[in-house]
Short mmCIF file of N, CA and C in Angstrom, two decimals:
data_model
loop_
_atom_site.label_atom_id
_atom_site.label_comp_id
_atom_site.label_asym_id
_atom_site.label_seq_id
_atom_site.Cartn_x
_atom_site.Cartn_y
_atom_site.Cartn_z
N MET A 544 0.70 -1.33 -0.09
CA MET A 544 0.14 -0.07 -0.11
C MET A 544 0.88 1.22 -0.08
N VAL A 545 2.07 1.33 0.74
CA VAL A 545 2.72 2.58 0.86
C VAL A 545 4.14 1.82 0.76
N SER A 546 4.88 3.04 0.12
CA SER A 546 6.64 2.60 -0.02
C SER A 546 7.03 3.92 0.61
N VAL A 547 7.92 3.43 1.42
CA VAL A 547 8.52 4.74 2.20
C VAL A 547 9.92 4.87 1.71
N LEU A 548 10.15 6.18 1.33
CA LEU A 548 11.46 6.53 0.62
C LEU A 548 12.28 7.14 1.57
N VAL A 549 13.41 6.72 1.83
CA VAL A 549 14.65 7.21 2.66
C VAL A 549 15.81 7.69 1.96
N ALA A 550 16.22 8.95 1.99
CA ALA A 550 17.39 9.41 1.27
C ALA A 550 18.47 9.66 2.59
N THR A 551 19.65 9.07 2.42
CA THR A 551 20.55 9.14 3.45
C THR A 551 21.91 9.44 3.11
N TYR A 552 22.43 10.20 3.84
CA TYR A 552 24.01 10.33 3.71
C TYR A 552 24.67 10.68 4.99
N ASN A 553 25.58 10.01 5.36
CA ASN A 553 26.46 10.20 6.47
C ASN A 553 25.25 10.70 7.80
N HIS A 554 24.51 9.42 7.97
CA HIS A 554 23.52 9.69 9.10
C HIS A 554 23.56 8.64 10.22
N GLU A 555 24.75 8.10 10.17
CA GLU A 555 24.97 6.90 11.29
C GLU A 555 24.52 7.26 12.38
N LYS A 556 24.66 8.63 13.15
CA LYS A 556 23.95 8.82 14.21
C LYS A 556 22.23 8.72 14.43
N TYR A 557 21.79 8.80 13.16
CA TYR A 557 20.15 8.92 13.17
C TYR A 557 19.72 7.74 12.48
N ILE A 558 20.32 7.32 11.62
CA ILE A 558 19.34 6.28 10.86
C ILE A 558 18.84 5.05 11.47
N ARG A 559 19.24 4.66 12.52
CA ARG A 559 18.48 3.30 13.47
C ARG A 559 17.15 4.06 13.83
N GLU A 560 17.21 5.43 14.34
CA GLU A 560 16.07 5.80 14.97
C GLU A 560 15.07 6.14 13.66
N THR A 561 15.48 6.54 12.62
CA THR A 561 14.76 6.65 11.13
C THR A 561 13.94 5.20 11.01
N LEU A 562 14.81 4.34 10.56
CA LEU A 562 14.34 3.08 10.47
C LEU A 562 13.31 2.25 11.66
N ASP A 563 13.86 2.49 12.88
CA ASP A 563 12.93 1.93 13.64
C ASP A 563 11.70 2.85 13.77
N GLY A 564 11.64 3.99 13.61
CA GLY A 564 10.25 4.68 13.57
C GLY A 564 9.38 4.19 12.58
N ILE A 565 9.95 4.03 11.36
CA ILE A 565 9.17 3.17 10.41
C ILE A 565 8.68 1.89 10.66
N LEU A 566 9.63 1.20 11.15
CA LEU A 566 9.24 -0.24 11.66
C LEU A 566 8.22 -0.22 12.68
N ASN A 567 8.00 0.63 13.42
CA ASN A 567 7.22 0.71 14.67
C ASN A 567 5.65 1.00 14.05
N GLN A 568 5.58 1.28 12.79
CA GLN A 568 4.27 1.75 12.33
C GLN A 568 3.17 0.56 12.51
N LYS A 569 2.17 0.95 13.00
CA LYS A 569 1.03 -0.19 13.16
C LYS A 569 0.00 0.29 12.22
N THR A 570 -0.14 -0.80 11.24
CA THR A 570 -0.95 -0.61 10.07
C THR A 570 -1.72 -1.92 9.71
N ASN A 571 -2.78 -1.86 8.85
CA ASN A 571 -3.51 -2.83 8.63
C ASN A 571 -3.31 -3.23 7.21
N PHE A 572 -2.19 -2.66 6.73
CA PHE A 572 -1.64 -2.78 5.32
C PHE A 572 -0.16 -3.26 5.23
N LYS A 573 0.36 -3.64 4.23
CA LYS A 573 1.83 -3.78 4.12
C LYS A 573 2.31 -2.71 3.60
N TYR A 574 3.75 -2.35 3.87
CA TYR A 574 4.47 -1.27 3.27
C TYR A 574 5.83 -1.92 3.24
N ASP A 575 6.82 -1.16 2.31
CA ASP A 575 8.02 -1.26 2.10
C ASP A 575 8.89 0.13 2.27
N VAL A 576 10.08 -0.37 2.42
CA VAL A 576 11.04 0.66 2.80
C VAL A 576 12.19 0.62 1.69
N ILE A 577 12.62 1.88 0.91
CA ILE A 577 13.58 1.94 0.03
C ILE A 577 14.66 2.95 0.49
N VAL A 578 15.74 2.57 0.87
CA VAL A 578 16.74 3.48 1.41
C VAL A 578 17.85 3.78 0.38
N HIS A 579 17.89 4.81 0.09
CA HIS A 579 19.00 5.26 -0.57
C HIS A 579 20.25 5.99 -0.14
N ASP A 580 21.37 5.17 -0.05
CA ASP A 580 22.61 5.77 0.80
C ASP A 580 23.35 6.37 -0.38
N ASP A 581 23.82 7.68 -0.13
CA ASP A 581 24.46 8.27 -1.36
C ASP A 581 26.01 8.46 -0.94
N ALA A 582 26.62 7.15 -0.86
CA ALA A 582 27.95 6.85 -0.85
C ALA A 582 28.50 7.65 0.60
N SER A 583 27.54 7.28 1.64
CA SER A 583 28.39 7.68 2.83
C SER A 583 29.68 7.23 3.11
N THR A 584 30.42 8.36 3.95
CA THR A 584 31.78 7.99 4.51
C THR A 584 31.71 7.56 5.66
N ASP A 585 30.68 7.47 6.44
CA ASP A 585 30.49 6.91 7.90
C ASP A 585 29.89 5.47 7.87
N HIS A 586 29.31 5.07 8.81
CA HIS A 586 28.77 3.88 8.69
C HIS A 586 27.23 3.63 8.45
N THR A 587 26.84 4.58 7.87
CA THR A 587 25.28 4.35 7.60
C THR A 587 25.20 3.44 6.64
N ALA A 588 25.66 3.08 5.70
CA ALA A 588 25.48 1.87 4.73
C ALA A 588 25.45 0.67 5.41
N GLU A 589 26.51 0.27 6.24
CA GLU A 589 26.52 -0.88 7.01
C GLU A 589 25.13 -1.06 7.90
N ILE A 590 24.79 0.03 8.46
CA ILE A 590 23.76 -0.15 9.44
C ILE A 590 22.52 -0.22 8.36
N VAL A 591 22.21 0.40 7.28
CA VAL A 591 21.25 0.01 6.58
C VAL A 591 21.29 -1.49 6.12
N LYS A 592 22.47 -1.91 5.64
CA LYS A 592 22.49 -3.38 5.14
C LYS A 592 22.07 -4.38 6.42
N GLU A 593 22.61 -3.86 7.48
CA GLU A 593 22.13 -4.73 8.99
C GLU A 593 20.30 -4.72 8.89
N TYR A 594 19.76 -3.76 8.71
CA TYR A 594 18.45 -3.78 8.80
C TYR A 594 17.75 -4.49 7.66
N GLU A 595 18.38 -4.44 6.27
CA GLU A 595 18.07 -4.79 5.17
C GLU A 595 18.02 -6.49 5.30
N LYS A 596 19.11 -6.72 6.07
CA LYS A 596 19.34 -8.36 6.41
C LYS A 596 18.13 -8.79 7.23
N LYS A 597 17.80 -8.00 8.30
CA LYS A 597 17.03 -8.16 9.35
C LYS A 597 15.49 -8.28 8.95
N TYR A 598 15.26 -7.49 7.82
CA TYR A 598 13.98 -7.47 7.39
C TYR A 598 14.01 -7.24 5.92
N PRO A 599 14.30 -8.44 5.39
CA PRO A 599 14.39 -8.38 4.09
C PRO A 599 13.33 -8.45 3.23
N ASP A 600 12.02 -8.72 3.64
CA ASP A 600 10.72 -8.56 3.05
C ASP A 600 10.22 -6.86 3.07
N ILE A 601 10.93 -6.16 3.88
CA ILE A 601 10.29 -4.90 4.24
C ILE A 601 11.36 -3.85 3.53
N ILE A 602 12.60 -3.95 3.85
CA ILE A 602 13.71 -2.78 3.59
C ILE A 602 14.49 -3.23 2.65
N ARG A 603 14.88 -2.40 1.35
CA ARG A 603 15.55 -2.72 0.29
C ARG A 603 16.51 -1.48 0.36
N GLY A 604 17.84 -1.77 0.09
CA GLY A 604 18.68 -0.51 -0.01
C GLY A 604 19.40 -0.31 -1.41
N ILE A 605 19.72 0.75 -1.58
CA ILE A 605 20.26 1.22 -2.65
C ILE A 605 21.41 1.96 -2.30
N TYR A 606 22.69 1.58 -2.88
CA TYR A 606 24.19 1.89 -2.28
C TYR A 606 24.68 2.41 -3.60
N GLN A 607 25.13 3.68 -3.31
CA GLN A 607 26.09 4.30 -4.27
C GLN A 607 27.45 4.19 -3.98
N GLN A 608 28.29 3.99 -4.95
CA GLN A 608 29.61 4.09 -4.71
C GLN A 608 30.25 5.40 -4.76
N THR A 609 29.73 6.52 -5.55
CA THR A 609 30.15 7.78 -5.53
C THR A 609 29.02 8.63 -5.41
N ASN A 610 28.98 9.73 -4.74
CA ASN A 610 28.14 10.52 -4.40
C ASN A 610 27.35 11.19 -5.59
N GLN A 611 25.99 11.33 -5.54
CA GLN A 611 25.15 11.52 -6.58
C GLN A 611 24.44 12.82 -6.49
N PHE A 612 24.45 13.52 -5.25
CA PHE A 612 23.75 14.70 -4.89
C PHE A 612 23.75 15.71 -5.93
N TYR A 613 24.95 16.15 -6.61
CA TYR A 613 25.04 17.27 -7.46
C TYR A 613 24.96 16.86 -8.88
N ASN A 614 24.86 15.38 -9.07
CA ASN A 614 24.85 14.95 -10.50
C ASN A 614 23.40 14.67 -11.07
N CYS A 615 22.30 14.44 -10.19
CA CYS A 615 20.98 14.27 -10.29
C CYS A 615 19.99 14.66 -9.35
N ASN A 616 18.85 14.52 -9.56
CA ASN A 616 17.69 14.53 -8.64
C ASN A 616 17.63 13.15 -8.02
N ILE A 617 18.03 12.78 -6.89
CA ILE A 617 18.11 11.31 -6.42
C ILE A 617 16.83 10.59 -6.32
N SER A 618 16.03 11.62 -5.78
CA SER A 618 14.57 11.03 -5.59
C SER A 618 13.95 10.61 -7.17
N ALA A 619 14.01 11.57 -8.16
CA ALA A 619 13.59 11.09 -9.42
C ALA A 619 14.28 9.95 -10.08
N LYS A 620 15.57 9.82 -9.88
CA LYS A 620 16.25 8.83 -10.63
C LYS A 620 16.47 7.44 -9.65
N TYR A 621 16.54 7.54 -8.53
CA TYR A 621 16.94 6.16 -7.76
C TYR A 621 15.64 5.86 -6.90
N LEU A 622 14.62 6.76 -6.30
CA LEU A 622 13.53 6.31 -5.40
C LEU A 622 12.35 5.92 -6.04
N TYR A 623 12.00 7.05 -6.88
CA TYR A 623 10.66 7.03 -7.54
C TYR A 623 10.51 5.71 -8.33
N PRO A 624 11.37 5.37 -9.05
CA PRO A 624 11.21 4.15 -9.88
C PRO A 624 11.10 2.87 -8.99
N GLN A 625 11.54 3.02 -7.85
CA GLN A 625 11.55 1.86 -6.93
C GLN A 625 10.04 1.62 -6.43
N ILE A 626 9.16 2.66 -6.41
CA ILE A 626 7.89 2.71 -5.72
C ILE A 626 6.96 1.43 -6.08
N LYS A 627 6.67 0.51 -5.14
CA LYS A 627 5.57 -0.45 -5.38
C LYS A 627 4.31 -0.34 -4.72
N GLY A 628 4.03 0.79 -3.85
CA GLY A 628 2.92 1.02 -3.16
C GLY A 628 1.76 1.88 -4.11
N LYS A 629 0.70 1.95 -3.73
CA LYS A 629 -0.32 2.93 -4.04
C LYS A 629 0.16 4.30 -3.75
N TYR A 630 0.69 4.38 -2.50
CA TYR A 630 1.16 5.80 -2.00
C TYR A 630 2.61 5.61 -1.50
N PHE A 631 3.17 6.88 -1.50
CA PHE A 631 4.68 7.04 -0.96
C PHE A 631 4.67 7.88 0.17
N ALA A 632 5.48 7.72 1.11
CA ALA A 632 6.07 8.57 2.19
C ALA A 632 7.38 8.80 2.05
N VAL A 633 7.86 9.99 2.50
CA VAL A 633 9.24 10.56 2.22
C VAL A 633 9.75 10.85 3.58
N LEU A 634 11.04 10.85 3.86
CA LEU A 634 11.70 11.31 5.02
C LEU A 634 13.17 11.05 4.88
N ASP A 635 14.07 11.73 5.28
CA ASP A 635 15.56 11.79 5.27
C ASP A 635 15.98 10.85 6.47
N GLY A 636 17.28 10.48 6.30
CA GLY A 636 17.70 9.55 7.16
C GLY A 636 18.30 10.20 8.50
N ASP A 637 18.05 11.49 8.78
CA ASP A 637 18.01 12.08 9.95
C ASP A 637 16.78 12.58 10.64
N ASP A 638 15.73 12.02 9.96
CA ASP A 638 14.39 12.41 10.49
C ASP A 638 13.70 11.08 10.92
N TYR A 639 12.62 11.30 11.95
CA TYR A 639 12.25 9.87 12.27
C TYR A 639 10.58 10.31 12.77
N TRP A 640 10.11 9.47 12.71
CA TRP A 640 8.57 9.39 13.12
C TRP A 640 8.42 9.17 14.70
N ILE A 641 7.47 9.78 15.20
CA ILE A 641 7.19 9.67 16.69
C ILE A 641 6.00 9.15 16.79
N ASP A 642 4.89 8.95 15.91
CA ASP A 642 3.52 8.52 15.84
C ASP A 642 3.59 7.31 15.21
N GLU A 643 3.31 6.35 16.00
CA GLU A 643 2.98 4.84 15.30
C GLU A 643 2.13 4.58 14.54
N ASN A 644 1.12 5.50 14.24
CA ASN A 644 -0.04 5.48 13.60
C ASN A 644 0.00 6.24 12.25
N LYS A 645 1.01 7.03 11.95
CA LYS A 645 1.28 8.04 11.05
C LYS A 645 0.70 7.47 9.58
N LEU A 646 1.33 6.51 9.29
CA LEU A 646 1.00 5.90 8.11
C LEU A 646 -0.41 5.41 8.10
N GLN A 647 -0.97 4.76 9.07
CA GLN A 647 -2.28 4.36 8.88
C GLN A 647 -3.36 5.71 8.79
N MET A 648 -3.10 6.77 9.60
CA MET A 648 -3.98 7.88 9.58
C MET A 648 -4.03 8.52 8.20
N GLN A 649 -2.66 8.76 7.64
CA GLN A 649 -2.37 9.28 6.14
C GLN A 649 -3.26 8.30 5.24
N VAL A 650 -2.88 6.93 5.21
CA VAL A 650 -3.81 6.12 4.32
C VAL A 650 -5.22 6.28 4.45
N ASP A 651 -5.82 6.21 5.65
CA ASP A 651 -7.09 6.16 5.88
C ASP A 651 -7.71 7.41 5.24
N PHE A 652 -6.98 8.72 5.29
CA PHE A 652 -7.50 9.86 5.17
C PHE A 652 -7.69 9.91 3.44
N LEU A 653 -6.59 9.37 3.00
CA LEU A 653 -6.28 9.42 1.52
C LEU A 653 -7.57 8.55 0.86
N GLU A 654 -7.82 7.31 1.36
CA GLU A 654 -8.63 6.46 0.90
C GLU A 654 -10.05 7.05 1.07
N LYS A 655 -10.36 7.93 2.08
CA LYS A 655 -11.67 8.43 2.47
C LYS A 655 -11.82 9.63 1.64
N HIS A 656 -10.68 10.30 0.84
CA HIS A 656 -10.96 11.65 0.36
C HIS A 656 -10.22 11.59 -0.99
N SER A 657 -10.69 10.95 -2.00
CA SER A 657 -10.13 10.76 -3.51
C SER A 657 -10.07 11.92 -4.21
N ASP A 658 -10.41 13.21 -3.56
CA ASP A 658 -10.36 14.34 -4.19
C ASP A 658 -8.98 15.10 -3.69
N TYR A 659 -8.27 14.65 -2.75
CA TYR A 659 -7.14 14.96 -2.20
C TYR A 659 -5.97 14.09 -3.02
N SER A 660 -4.78 14.57 -3.38
CA SER A 660 -3.82 13.76 -4.10
C SER A 660 -2.40 13.59 -2.87
N MET A 661 -2.48 14.20 -2.00
CA MET A 661 -1.41 14.15 -0.95
C MET A 661 -1.85 14.49 0.47
N CYS A 662 -1.07 14.12 1.32
CA CYS A 662 -1.58 14.89 2.80
C CYS A 662 0.10 14.82 3.50
N MET A 663 0.08 15.61 4.43
CA MET A 663 1.18 15.82 5.35
C MET A 663 0.82 16.16 6.62
N HIS A 664 1.77 16.37 7.48
CA HIS A 664 1.61 16.81 8.99
C HIS A 664 2.70 17.85 9.44
N ASN A 665 2.45 18.34 10.54
CA ASN A 665 3.80 19.38 11.28
C ASN A 665 4.69 18.26 11.43
N ALA A 666 5.63 18.97 11.86
CA ALA A 666 6.89 18.42 12.26
C ALA A 666 7.29 19.24 13.38
N ILE A 667 8.39 18.43 14.19
CA ILE A 667 9.07 19.19 15.17
C ILE A 667 10.59 19.26 14.79
N LYS A 668 11.15 20.16 14.86
CA LYS A 668 12.61 20.58 14.68
C LYS A 668 13.27 20.36 15.89
N PHE A 669 14.27 19.45 16.08
CA PHE A 669 14.95 19.30 17.08
C PHE A 669 16.47 19.24 17.17
N ASN A 670 17.02 20.20 17.90
CA ASN A 670 18.41 20.47 17.79
C ASN A 670 19.07 19.48 18.68
N ASN A 671 19.83 18.68 18.27
CA ASN A 671 20.54 17.63 19.03
C ASN A 671 21.94 18.24 19.92
N GLU A 672 22.23 19.38 19.52
CA GLU A 672 23.23 20.03 20.54
C GLU A 672 22.77 20.74 21.68
N THR A 673 21.46 21.45 21.33
CA THR A 673 21.10 22.30 22.50
C THR A 673 19.75 21.89 23.08
N GLY A 674 19.14 20.63 22.48
CA GLY A 674 17.97 20.03 23.00
C GLY A 674 16.73 21.03 22.63
N GLU A 675 16.80 22.13 21.69
CA GLU A 675 15.59 23.02 21.59
C GLU A 675 14.96 22.13 20.70
N LYS A 676 13.68 22.49 20.75
CA LYS A 676 12.30 22.00 20.05
C LYS A 676 11.47 22.99 19.43
N LYS A 677 11.08 22.82 18.13
CA LYS A 677 10.40 23.82 17.60
C LYS A 677 9.33 23.34 16.47
N VAL A 678 8.14 23.60 17.01
CA VAL A 678 7.30 23.01 16.00
C VAL A 678 7.17 23.67 14.81
N LEU A 679 7.00 22.90 13.65
CA LEU A 679 7.00 23.63 12.16
C LEU A 679 5.90 23.65 11.51
N ASN A 680 4.96 24.73 11.75
CA ASN A 680 3.44 24.61 11.48
C ASN A 680 3.52 25.57 10.05
N THR A 681 3.44 24.95 9.06
CA THR A 681 3.29 25.66 8.02
C THR A 681 2.06 25.74 6.93
N PHE A 682 0.91 25.35 7.70
CA PHE A 682 -0.41 25.01 7.25
C PHE A 682 -1.29 26.19 7.18
N PRO A 683 -2.13 26.29 6.00
CA PRO A 683 -2.94 27.51 5.98
C PRO A 683 -4.07 27.01 6.96
N LYS A 684 -4.59 28.12 7.57
CA LYS A 684 -5.57 27.97 8.55
C LYS A 684 -6.77 26.99 8.53
N ASP A 685 -7.15 26.73 7.24
CA ASP A 685 -8.26 25.83 6.82
C ASP A 685 -7.45 24.31 6.82
N GLY A 686 -6.20 24.58 6.70
CA GLY A 686 -5.52 23.00 6.62
C GLY A 686 -5.40 22.43 5.23
N THR A 687 -5.97 23.03 4.38
CA THR A 687 -5.97 22.66 3.07
C THR A 687 -5.14 23.52 1.95
N TYR A 688 -4.04 22.97 1.26
CA TYR A 688 -3.59 23.88 0.17
C TYR A 688 -4.24 23.55 -1.16
N THR A 689 -4.44 24.40 -2.04
CA THR A 689 -4.79 24.41 -3.18
C THR A 689 -3.80 23.84 -4.10
N GLN A 690 -4.37 23.47 -5.40
CA GLN A 690 -3.41 22.83 -6.06
C GLN A 690 -2.19 23.77 -6.77
N GLU A 691 -2.71 25.06 -6.86
CA GLU A 691 -1.75 26.22 -7.23
C GLU A 691 -0.80 26.27 -6.08
N GLU A 692 -1.20 26.27 -4.88
CA GLU A 692 -0.19 26.47 -3.72
C GLU A 692 0.79 25.31 -3.57
#
């Protein structure tokens, strides 16, 4: 039902929390996870391979030998072609989900509202060094963007 797309580069400090937040989702549908490692120079790729081995039916890794960031649109070239689900969700390798019902709520909404093409949610920006948290609320007052927006 959902393909989760994760772009990562040198996120060894965060990638476990990212993947655990995805794997902790409570859903009544199946989802897969595609992780694109853009030639990380730390241990990010090894961690992703560890998860891929532990969850072979869920996680698939794409591993670059040379960094592709400045060469192309990584999502368009590497991630979007791998989508198997009806829907897809996107997050970076240093982001994580704190609500175990996130995917279920979003799929339920989209299934009930066929006139919507996407949905999203607020986020909390967390500074690891200072511990500061800031809610990123960019939604219009009525909660809906127009196609032009």
